[in-house]
Short mmCIF file of C-alpha atoms and ligand atoms in Angstrom, two decimals:
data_model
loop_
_atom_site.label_atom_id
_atom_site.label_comp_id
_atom_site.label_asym_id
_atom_site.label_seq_id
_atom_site.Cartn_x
_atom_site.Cartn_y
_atom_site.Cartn_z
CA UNK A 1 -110.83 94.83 -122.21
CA UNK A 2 -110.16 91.64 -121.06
CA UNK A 3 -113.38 91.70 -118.53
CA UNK A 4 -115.51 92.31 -122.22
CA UNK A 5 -113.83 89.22 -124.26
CA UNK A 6 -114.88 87.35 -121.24
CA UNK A 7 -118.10 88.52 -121.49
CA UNK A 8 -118.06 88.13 -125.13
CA UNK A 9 -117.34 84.50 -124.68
CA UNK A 10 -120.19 84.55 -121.92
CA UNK A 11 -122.72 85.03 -123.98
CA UNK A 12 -121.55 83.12 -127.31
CA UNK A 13 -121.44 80.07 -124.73
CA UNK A 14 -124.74 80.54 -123.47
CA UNK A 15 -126.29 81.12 -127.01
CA UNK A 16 -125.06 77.24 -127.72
CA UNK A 17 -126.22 75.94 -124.39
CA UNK A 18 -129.31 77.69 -125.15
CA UNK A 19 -129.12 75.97 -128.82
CA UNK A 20 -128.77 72.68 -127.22
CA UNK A 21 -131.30 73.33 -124.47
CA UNK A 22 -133.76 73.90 -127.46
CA UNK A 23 -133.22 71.14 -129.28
CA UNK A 24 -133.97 68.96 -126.13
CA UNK A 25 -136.88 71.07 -125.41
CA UNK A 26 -138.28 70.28 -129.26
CA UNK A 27 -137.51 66.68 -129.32
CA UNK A 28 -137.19 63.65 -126.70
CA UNK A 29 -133.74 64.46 -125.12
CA UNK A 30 -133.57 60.18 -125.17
CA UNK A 31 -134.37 60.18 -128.99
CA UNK A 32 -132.08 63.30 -129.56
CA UNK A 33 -129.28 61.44 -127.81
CA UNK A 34 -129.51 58.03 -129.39
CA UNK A 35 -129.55 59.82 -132.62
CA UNK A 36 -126.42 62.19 -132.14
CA UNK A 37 -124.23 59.32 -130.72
CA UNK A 38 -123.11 56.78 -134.02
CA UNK A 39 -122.70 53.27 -132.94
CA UNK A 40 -118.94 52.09 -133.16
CA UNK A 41 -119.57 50.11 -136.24
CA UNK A 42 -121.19 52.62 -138.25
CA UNK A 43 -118.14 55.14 -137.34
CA UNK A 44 -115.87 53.26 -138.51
CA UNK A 45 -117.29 52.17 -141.39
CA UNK A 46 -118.13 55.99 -142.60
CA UNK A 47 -114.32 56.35 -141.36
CA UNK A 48 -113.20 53.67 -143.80
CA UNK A 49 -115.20 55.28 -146.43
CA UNK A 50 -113.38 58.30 -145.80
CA UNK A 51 -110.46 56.84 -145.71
CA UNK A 52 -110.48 54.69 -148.86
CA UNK A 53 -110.72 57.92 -150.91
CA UNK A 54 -107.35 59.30 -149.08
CA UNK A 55 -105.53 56.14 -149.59
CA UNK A 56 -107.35 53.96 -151.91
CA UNK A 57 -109.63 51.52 -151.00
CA UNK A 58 -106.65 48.92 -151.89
CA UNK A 59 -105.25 49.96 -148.26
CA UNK A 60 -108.48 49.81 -146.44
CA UNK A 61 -109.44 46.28 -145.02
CA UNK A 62 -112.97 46.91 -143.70
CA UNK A 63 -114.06 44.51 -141.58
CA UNK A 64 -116.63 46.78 -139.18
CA UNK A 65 -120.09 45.99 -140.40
CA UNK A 66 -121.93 42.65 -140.91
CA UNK A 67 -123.29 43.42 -144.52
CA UNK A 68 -123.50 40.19 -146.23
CA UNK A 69 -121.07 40.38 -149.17
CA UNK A 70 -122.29 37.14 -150.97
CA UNK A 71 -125.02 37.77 -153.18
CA UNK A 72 -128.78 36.68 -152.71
CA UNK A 73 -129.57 32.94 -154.38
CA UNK A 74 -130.81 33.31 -158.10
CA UNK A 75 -134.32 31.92 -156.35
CA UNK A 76 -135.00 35.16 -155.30
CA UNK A 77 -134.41 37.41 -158.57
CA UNK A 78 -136.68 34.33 -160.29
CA UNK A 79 -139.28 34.26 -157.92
CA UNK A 80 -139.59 38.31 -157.74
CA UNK A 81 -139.89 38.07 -161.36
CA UNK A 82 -142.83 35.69 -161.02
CA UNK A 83 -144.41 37.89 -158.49
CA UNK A 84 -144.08 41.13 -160.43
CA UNK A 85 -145.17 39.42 -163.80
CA UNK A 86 -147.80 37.57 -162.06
CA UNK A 87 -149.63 38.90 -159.04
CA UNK A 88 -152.51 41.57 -159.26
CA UNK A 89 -150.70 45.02 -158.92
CA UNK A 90 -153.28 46.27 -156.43
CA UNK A 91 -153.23 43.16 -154.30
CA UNK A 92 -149.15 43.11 -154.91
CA UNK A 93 -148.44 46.55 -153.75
CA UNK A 94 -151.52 47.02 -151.81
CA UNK A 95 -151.65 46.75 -147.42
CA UNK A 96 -152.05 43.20 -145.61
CA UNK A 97 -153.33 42.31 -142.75
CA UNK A 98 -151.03 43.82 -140.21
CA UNK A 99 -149.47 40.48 -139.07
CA UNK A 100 -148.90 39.42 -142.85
CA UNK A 101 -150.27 37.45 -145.49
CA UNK A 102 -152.05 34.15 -143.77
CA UNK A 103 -150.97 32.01 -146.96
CA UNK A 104 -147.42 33.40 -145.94
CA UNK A 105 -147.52 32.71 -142.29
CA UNK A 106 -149.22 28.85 -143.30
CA UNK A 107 -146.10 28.36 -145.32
CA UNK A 108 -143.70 29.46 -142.85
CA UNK A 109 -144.96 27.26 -139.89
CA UNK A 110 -145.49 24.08 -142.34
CA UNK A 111 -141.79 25.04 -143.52
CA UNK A 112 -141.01 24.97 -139.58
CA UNK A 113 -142.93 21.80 -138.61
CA UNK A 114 -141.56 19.79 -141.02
CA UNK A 115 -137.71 21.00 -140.94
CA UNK A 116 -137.68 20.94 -137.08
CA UNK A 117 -140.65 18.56 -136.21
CA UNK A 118 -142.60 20.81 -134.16
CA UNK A 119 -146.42 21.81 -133.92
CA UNK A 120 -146.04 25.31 -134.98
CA UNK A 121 -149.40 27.36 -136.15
CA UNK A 122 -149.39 30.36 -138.75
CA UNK A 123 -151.62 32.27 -136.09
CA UNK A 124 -148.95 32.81 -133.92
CA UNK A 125 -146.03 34.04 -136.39
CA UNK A 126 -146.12 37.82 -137.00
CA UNK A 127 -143.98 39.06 -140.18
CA UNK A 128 -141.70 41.96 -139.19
CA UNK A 129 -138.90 44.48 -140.66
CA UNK A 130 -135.96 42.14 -140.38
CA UNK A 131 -134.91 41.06 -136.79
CA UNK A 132 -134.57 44.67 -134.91
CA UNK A 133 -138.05 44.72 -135.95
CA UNK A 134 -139.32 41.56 -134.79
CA UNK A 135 -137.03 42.19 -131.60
CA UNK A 136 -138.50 45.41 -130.57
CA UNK A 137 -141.92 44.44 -131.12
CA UNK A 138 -141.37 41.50 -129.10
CA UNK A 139 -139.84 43.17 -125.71
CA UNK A 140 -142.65 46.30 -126.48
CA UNK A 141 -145.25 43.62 -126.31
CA UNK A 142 -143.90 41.55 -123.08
CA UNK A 143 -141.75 43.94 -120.99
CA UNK A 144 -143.82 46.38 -118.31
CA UNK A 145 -141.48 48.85 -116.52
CA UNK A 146 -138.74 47.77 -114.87
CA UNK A 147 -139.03 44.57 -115.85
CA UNK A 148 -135.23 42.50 -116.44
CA UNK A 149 -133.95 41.34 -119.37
CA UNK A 150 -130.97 38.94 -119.02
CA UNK A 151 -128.32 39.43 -122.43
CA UNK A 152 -125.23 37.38 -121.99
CA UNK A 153 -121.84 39.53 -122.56
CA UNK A 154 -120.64 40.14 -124.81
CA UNK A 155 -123.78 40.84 -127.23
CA UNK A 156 -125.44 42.49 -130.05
CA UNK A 157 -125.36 46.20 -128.79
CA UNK A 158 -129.33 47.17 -130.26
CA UNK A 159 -130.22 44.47 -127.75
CA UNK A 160 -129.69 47.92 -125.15
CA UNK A 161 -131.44 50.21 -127.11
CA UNK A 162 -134.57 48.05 -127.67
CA UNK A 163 -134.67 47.04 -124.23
CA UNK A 164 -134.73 50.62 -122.38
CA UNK A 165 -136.73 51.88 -125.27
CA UNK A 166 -139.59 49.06 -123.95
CA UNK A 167 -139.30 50.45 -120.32
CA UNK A 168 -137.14 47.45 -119.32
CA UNK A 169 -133.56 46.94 -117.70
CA UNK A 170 -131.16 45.47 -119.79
CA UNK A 171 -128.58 42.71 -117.36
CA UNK A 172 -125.89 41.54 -118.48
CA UNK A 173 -124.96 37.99 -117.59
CA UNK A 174 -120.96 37.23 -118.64
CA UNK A 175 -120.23 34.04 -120.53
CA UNK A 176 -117.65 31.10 -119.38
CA UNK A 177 -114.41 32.78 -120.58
CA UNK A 178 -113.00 29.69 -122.58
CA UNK A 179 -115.97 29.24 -124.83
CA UNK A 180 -118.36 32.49 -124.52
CA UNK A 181 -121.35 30.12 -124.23
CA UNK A 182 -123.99 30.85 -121.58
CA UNK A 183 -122.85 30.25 -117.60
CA UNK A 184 -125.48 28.49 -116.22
CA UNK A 185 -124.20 29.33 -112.60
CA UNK A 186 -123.91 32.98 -113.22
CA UNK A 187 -127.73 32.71 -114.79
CA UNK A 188 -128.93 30.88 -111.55
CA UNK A 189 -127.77 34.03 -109.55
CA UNK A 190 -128.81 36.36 -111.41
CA UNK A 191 -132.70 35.99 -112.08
CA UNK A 192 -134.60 36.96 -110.01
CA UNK A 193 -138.45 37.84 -109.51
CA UNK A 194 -137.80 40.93 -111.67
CA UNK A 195 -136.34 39.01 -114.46
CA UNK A 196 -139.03 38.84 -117.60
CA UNK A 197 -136.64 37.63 -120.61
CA UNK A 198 -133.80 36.23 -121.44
CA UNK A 199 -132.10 36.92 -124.61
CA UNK A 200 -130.18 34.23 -126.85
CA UNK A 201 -128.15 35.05 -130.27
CA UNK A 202 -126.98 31.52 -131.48
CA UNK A 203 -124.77 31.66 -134.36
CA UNK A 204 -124.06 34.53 -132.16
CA UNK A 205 -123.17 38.10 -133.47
CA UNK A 206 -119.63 38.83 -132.25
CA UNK A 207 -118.24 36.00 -131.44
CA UNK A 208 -119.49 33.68 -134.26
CA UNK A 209 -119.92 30.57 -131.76
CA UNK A 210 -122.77 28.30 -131.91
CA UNK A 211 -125.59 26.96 -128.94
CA UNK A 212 -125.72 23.03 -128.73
CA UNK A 213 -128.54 21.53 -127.85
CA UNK A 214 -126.35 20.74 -123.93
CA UNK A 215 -126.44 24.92 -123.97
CA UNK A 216 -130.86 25.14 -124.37
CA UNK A 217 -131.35 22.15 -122.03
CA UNK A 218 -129.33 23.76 -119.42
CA UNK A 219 -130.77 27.50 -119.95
CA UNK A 220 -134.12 25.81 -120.41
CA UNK A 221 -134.36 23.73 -117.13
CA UNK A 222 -132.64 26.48 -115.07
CA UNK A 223 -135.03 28.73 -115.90
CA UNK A 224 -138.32 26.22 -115.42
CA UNK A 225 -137.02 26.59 -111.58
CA UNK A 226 -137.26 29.95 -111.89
CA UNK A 227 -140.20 30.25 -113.22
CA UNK A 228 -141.72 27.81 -110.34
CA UNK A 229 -140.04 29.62 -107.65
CA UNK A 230 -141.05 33.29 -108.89
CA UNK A 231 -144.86 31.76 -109.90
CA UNK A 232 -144.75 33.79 -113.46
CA UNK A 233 -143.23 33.14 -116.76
CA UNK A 234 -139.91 34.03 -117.75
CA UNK A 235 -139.70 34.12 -121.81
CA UNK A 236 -136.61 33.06 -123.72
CA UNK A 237 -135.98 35.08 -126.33
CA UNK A 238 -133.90 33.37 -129.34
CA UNK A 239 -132.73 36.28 -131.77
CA UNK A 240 -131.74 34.45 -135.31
CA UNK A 241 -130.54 36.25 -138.11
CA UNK A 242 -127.70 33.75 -138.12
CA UNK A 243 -129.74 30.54 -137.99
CA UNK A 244 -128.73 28.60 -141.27
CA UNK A 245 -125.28 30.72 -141.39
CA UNK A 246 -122.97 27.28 -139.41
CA UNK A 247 -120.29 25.73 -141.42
CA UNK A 248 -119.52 22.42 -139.33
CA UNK A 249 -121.72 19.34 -139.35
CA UNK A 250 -124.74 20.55 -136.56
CA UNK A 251 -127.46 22.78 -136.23
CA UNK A 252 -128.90 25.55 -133.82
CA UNK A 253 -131.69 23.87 -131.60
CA UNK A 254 -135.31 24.83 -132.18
CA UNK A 255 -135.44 26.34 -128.84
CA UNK A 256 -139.85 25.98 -128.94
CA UNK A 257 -139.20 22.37 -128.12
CA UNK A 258 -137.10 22.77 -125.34
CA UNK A 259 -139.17 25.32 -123.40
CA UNK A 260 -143.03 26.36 -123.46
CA UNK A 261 -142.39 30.28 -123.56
CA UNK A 262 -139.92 30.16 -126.22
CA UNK A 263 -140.18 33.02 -128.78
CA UNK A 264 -138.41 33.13 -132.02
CA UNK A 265 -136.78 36.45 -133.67
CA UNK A 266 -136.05 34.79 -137.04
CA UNK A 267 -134.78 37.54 -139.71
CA UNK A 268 -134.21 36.26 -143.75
CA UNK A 269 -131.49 39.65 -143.87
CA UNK A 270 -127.92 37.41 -143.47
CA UNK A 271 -129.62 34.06 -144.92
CA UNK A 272 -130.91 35.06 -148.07
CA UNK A 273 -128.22 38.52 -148.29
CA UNK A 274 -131.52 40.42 -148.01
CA UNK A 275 -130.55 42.79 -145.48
CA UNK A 276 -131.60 46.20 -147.14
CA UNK A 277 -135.46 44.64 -147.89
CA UNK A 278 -136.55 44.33 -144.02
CA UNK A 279 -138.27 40.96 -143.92
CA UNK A 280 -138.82 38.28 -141.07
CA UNK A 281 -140.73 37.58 -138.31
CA UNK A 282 -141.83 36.55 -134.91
CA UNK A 283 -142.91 33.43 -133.51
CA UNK A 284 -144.88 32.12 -130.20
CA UNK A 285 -144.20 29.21 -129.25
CA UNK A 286 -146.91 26.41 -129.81
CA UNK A 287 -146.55 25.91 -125.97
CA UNK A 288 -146.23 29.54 -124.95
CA UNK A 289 -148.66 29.86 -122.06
CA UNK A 290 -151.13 32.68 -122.56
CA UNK A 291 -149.65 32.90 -126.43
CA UNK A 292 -153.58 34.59 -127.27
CA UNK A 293 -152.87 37.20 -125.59
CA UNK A 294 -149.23 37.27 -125.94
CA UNK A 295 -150.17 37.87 -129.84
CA UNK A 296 -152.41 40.30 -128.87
CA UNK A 297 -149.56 42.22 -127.49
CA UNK A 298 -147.63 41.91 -130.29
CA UNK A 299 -149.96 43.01 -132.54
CA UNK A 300 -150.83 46.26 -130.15
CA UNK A 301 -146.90 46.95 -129.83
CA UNK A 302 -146.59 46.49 -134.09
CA UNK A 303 -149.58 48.91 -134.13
CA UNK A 304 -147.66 51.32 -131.34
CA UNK A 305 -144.66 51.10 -133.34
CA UNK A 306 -145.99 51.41 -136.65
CA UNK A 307 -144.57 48.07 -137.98
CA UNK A 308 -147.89 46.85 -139.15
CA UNK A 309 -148.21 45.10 -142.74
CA UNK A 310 -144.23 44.37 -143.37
CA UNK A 311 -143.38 44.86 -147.10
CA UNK A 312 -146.30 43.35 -149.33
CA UNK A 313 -143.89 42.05 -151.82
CA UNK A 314 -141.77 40.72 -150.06
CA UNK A 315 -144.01 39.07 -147.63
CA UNK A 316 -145.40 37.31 -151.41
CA UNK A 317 -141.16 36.16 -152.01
CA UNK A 318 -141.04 34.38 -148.15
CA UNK A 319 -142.63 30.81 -149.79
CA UNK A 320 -140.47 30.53 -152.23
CA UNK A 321 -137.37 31.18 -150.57
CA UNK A 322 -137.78 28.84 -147.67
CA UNK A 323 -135.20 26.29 -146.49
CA UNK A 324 -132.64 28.09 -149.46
CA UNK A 325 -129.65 29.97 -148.48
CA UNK A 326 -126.63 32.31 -149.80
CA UNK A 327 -123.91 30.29 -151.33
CA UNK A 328 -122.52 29.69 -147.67
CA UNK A 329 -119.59 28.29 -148.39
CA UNK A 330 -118.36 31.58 -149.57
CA UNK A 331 -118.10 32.74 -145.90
CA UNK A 332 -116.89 29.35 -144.69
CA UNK A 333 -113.89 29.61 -146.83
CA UNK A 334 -113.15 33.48 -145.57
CA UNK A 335 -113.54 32.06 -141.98
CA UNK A 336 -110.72 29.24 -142.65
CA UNK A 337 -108.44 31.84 -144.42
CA UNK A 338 -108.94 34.09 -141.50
CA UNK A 339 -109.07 32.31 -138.53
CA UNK A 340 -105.89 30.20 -139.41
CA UNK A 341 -103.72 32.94 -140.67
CA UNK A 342 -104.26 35.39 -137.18
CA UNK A 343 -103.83 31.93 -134.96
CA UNK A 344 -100.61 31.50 -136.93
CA UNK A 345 -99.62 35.39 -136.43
CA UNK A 346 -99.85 34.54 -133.02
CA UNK A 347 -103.65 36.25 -131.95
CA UNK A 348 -106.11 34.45 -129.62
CA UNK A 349 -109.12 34.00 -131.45
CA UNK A 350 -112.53 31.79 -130.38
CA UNK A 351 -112.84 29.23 -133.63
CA UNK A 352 -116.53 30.43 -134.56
CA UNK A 353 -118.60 27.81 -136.33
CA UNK A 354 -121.58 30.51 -137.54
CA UNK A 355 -122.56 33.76 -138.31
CA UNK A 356 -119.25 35.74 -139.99
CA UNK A 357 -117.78 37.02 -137.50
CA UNK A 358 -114.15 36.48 -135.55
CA UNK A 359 -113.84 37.75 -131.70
CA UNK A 360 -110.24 38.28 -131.25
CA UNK A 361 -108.80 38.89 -128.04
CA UNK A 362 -107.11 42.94 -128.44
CA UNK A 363 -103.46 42.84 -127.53
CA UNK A 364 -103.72 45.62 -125.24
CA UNK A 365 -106.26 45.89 -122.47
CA UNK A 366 -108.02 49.23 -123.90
CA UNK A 367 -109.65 47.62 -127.06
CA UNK A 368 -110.96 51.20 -128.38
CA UNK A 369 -107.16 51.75 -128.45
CA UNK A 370 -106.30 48.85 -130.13
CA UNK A 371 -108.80 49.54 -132.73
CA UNK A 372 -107.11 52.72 -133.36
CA UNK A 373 -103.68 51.59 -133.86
CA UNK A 374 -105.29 49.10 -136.40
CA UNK A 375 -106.29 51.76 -138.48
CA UNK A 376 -102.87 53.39 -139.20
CA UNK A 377 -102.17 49.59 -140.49
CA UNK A 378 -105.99 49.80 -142.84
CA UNK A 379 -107.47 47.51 -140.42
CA UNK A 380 -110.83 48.10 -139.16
CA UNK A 381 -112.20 46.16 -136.52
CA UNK A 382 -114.61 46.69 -133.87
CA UNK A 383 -113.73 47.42 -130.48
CA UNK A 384 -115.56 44.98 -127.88
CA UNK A 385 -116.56 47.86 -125.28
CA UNK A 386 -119.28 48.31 -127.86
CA UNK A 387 -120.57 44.56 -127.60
CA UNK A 388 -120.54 44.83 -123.45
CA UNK A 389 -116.97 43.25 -122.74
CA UNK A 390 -113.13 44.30 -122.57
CA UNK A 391 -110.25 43.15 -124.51
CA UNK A 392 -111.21 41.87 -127.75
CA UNK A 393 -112.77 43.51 -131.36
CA UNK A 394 -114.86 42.01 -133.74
CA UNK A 395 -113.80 41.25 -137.40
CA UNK A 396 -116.63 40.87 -139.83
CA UNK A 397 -115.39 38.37 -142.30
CA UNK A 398 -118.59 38.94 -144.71
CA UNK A 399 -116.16 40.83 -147.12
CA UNK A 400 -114.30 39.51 -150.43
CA UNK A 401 -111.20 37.00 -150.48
CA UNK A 402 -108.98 39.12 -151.73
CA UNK A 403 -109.86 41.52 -149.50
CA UNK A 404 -109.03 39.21 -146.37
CA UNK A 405 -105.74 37.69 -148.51
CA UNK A 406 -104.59 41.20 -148.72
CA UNK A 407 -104.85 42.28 -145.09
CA UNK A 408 -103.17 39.68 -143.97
CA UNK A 409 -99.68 41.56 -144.54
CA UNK A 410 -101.58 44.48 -141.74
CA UNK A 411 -102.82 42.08 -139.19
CA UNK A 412 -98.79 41.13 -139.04
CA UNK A 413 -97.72 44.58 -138.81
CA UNK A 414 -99.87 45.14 -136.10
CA UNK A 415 -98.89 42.19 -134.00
CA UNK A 416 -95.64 42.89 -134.63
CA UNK A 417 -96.18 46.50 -133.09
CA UNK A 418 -97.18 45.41 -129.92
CA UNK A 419 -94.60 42.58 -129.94
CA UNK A 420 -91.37 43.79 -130.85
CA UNK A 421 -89.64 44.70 -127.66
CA UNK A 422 -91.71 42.84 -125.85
N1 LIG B 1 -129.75 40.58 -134.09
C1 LIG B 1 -128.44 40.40 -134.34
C2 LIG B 1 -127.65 39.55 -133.43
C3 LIG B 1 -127.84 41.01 -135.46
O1 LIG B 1 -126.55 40.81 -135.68
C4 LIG B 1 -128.64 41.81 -136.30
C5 LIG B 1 -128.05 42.51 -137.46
O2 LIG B 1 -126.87 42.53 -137.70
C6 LIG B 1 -130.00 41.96 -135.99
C7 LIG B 1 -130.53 41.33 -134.89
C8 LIG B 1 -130.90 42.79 -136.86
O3 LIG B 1 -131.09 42.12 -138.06
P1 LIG B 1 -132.13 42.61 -139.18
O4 LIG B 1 -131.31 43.09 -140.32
O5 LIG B 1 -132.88 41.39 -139.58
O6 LIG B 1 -132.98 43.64 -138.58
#
């Protein structure tokens, strides 16, 4: 009897293994996986979904994903009018050229020249689907296998995904642990003749803190060296969908004047609260050697990608929207609130001047399990594993006021959990 429930079990187990088997078989097992695993954030925001029906969604203090809660400036409901009541519905809703609408790209790089005094041309900016577009066409057009791409810890966790996915190996270079800016000693050891990019995220997505110019003269010069030791250009990537989103008195560097092959990631999804309408794009460098054929390959890895001819109407809303913003402030306020509350709880926190988020330092070692006791409190944060580094979780701030008045009472509760008895 008990040899046949065995057996029974036997063949039930096989029959799955056999399931799964197949589904690798049909489909890239790389794909299949990417697919079946959720990224932390989008976990625990379904979670909190979940949750706020169980509980209310009084109790639930979401802070996992970085959806901008501040609406889009009235410039772009007035301008989209315009379009729609003005533009020829066949040209409107009809395909562009694949890197975008010239007029579009003109406007763009005069936008650029004049706001950063630079020497920027409208040949060399591609429109894209929002930053993860422009991003992955970008290391698709540059990277050839096993090339190295240098991301400094902890970091925007697509960065991986985009990086393997264009045959390259993703490195991770750790940050000074005071500030989480760039260390320019660890750099210098770690590139090397394989190393083809290096990645920069300044206002930087998790840890909200901003690149001074001291920060892209250092990076920049270190890796001129390099690129005269090794004889072949390493490109520095600057991803921006954070760019106009600082709240003290200073501004991110335009990194194309402090290094010839600079390329720019710029996304309009965070600035203008445009997130779910997939528009930005992708800039070489005026001084970008070889930035012909460097287009070329961007173009070729659009085509490969299928991110040719990036939304028509939106591509017609770009000139009208330059140099304007979300109201800002909105998010500067929450990141006052925030940040001075948890420092007065007692938390260590970096002070971030950009982007809207807060990197807090988990009071427990194991951050996944940190982020699980904040849930039984309604908190949800991020755990850091997910950004490439221990010991801290990520709070996106982009939610309301009251919402970050009334968690206040739960961040407490949960310091005082790991505290009392202490
Ligand atoms: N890069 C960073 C650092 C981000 O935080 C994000 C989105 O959150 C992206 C890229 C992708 O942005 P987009 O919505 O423009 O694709």
């Amino acid at each position: 009897m008990n040899i046949l429930i065995i057996f029974f079990f036997i063949i039930i187990y096989d029959k799955i293994i056999d399931k799964r088997l197949g589904e690798m078989i049909m489909v890239n097992k790389k794909m299949y996986e990417l697919g079946a695993q959720k990224s932390k954030i989008r976990e625990l925001f379904e979670y909190g979904e979940k949750l706020k029906q169980q509980i209310g969604s009084e109790n639930v203090f979401d802070f996992s994903i970085g959806n901008p809660s501040v609406p889009c400036p009235n410039v772009v409901s007035e301008a989209l009018i315009n379009i729609v009541s003005n533009t020829n519905p066949t040209l409107l809703h009809g395909y562009t050229i694949a890197s975008g609408l010239v007029f579009v790209r003109k406007q763009i790089a005069d936008y650029l020249n004049k706001t950063y005094d630079l020497n920027e041309s409208y040949e060399y900016i591609y429109l894209t689907a929002g930053a993860a577009a422009a991003l992955t066409i970008s290391l698709n057009a540059i990277l050839c296998e096993d090339d190295e791409v240098i991301v400094f810890a902890p970091f925007f966790p697509e960065y991986k995904v985009f990086v393997e996915k264009a045959q390259g190996k993703l490195v991770i270079c750790p940050t000074k642990k005071d500030t989480f800016l760039p260390d320019i000693n660890m750099l210098d050891k770690m590139v090397n003749e394989k190393t083809k990019v290096v990645i920069i995220n300044s206002p930087n997505n998790p840890t909200g803190v901003v690149y001074h110019q001291e920060t892209i003269i250092n990076i920049a010069n270190l890796l001129k060296e390099k690129e005269k030791k090794y004889q072949h250009p390493i490109f520095l990537l600057s991803d921006e969908p954070y760019r106009e989103l600082i709240y003290s008195n200073t501004s991110y560097p335009f990194i194309t004047k402090y290094y010839d092959n600079a390329i720019v990631n710029y996304s309009f999804s965070k600035s203008l609260s445009l997130p779910g309408e997939r528009i930005g794009y992708i800039l070489i460098g005026a001084n970008c050697k070889e930035k012909d054929i460097i287009f070329k390959a961007v173009n070729g890895a659009g085509r490969a990608l299928g991110f040719v001819c990036e939304s028509s109407m939106f591509q017609y809303l770009i000139p009208y929207c330059l140099g304007h913003t979300s109201n800002i402030n909105i998010y500067k306020e929450n990141r006052d609130i925030l940040y001075n509350a948890l420092k007065d709880i007692g938390y260590q926190l970096i002070y971030p001047e950009g982007a809207f988020y807060l990197f807090m330092k988990a009071l427990e070692d194991d951050d996944e399990h940190f982020s699980n006791v904040a849930k039984k409190y309604g908190l949800l944060i991020v755990p850091s594993t997910s950004f490439g580094m221990k010991g801290y979780v990520r709070i996106s701030y982009c939610v309301s006021k009251d919402t970050i008045i009334n968690s206040l009472k739960s961040f407490k509760k949960l310091y005082e959990h790991y505290k009392v008895g202490d």
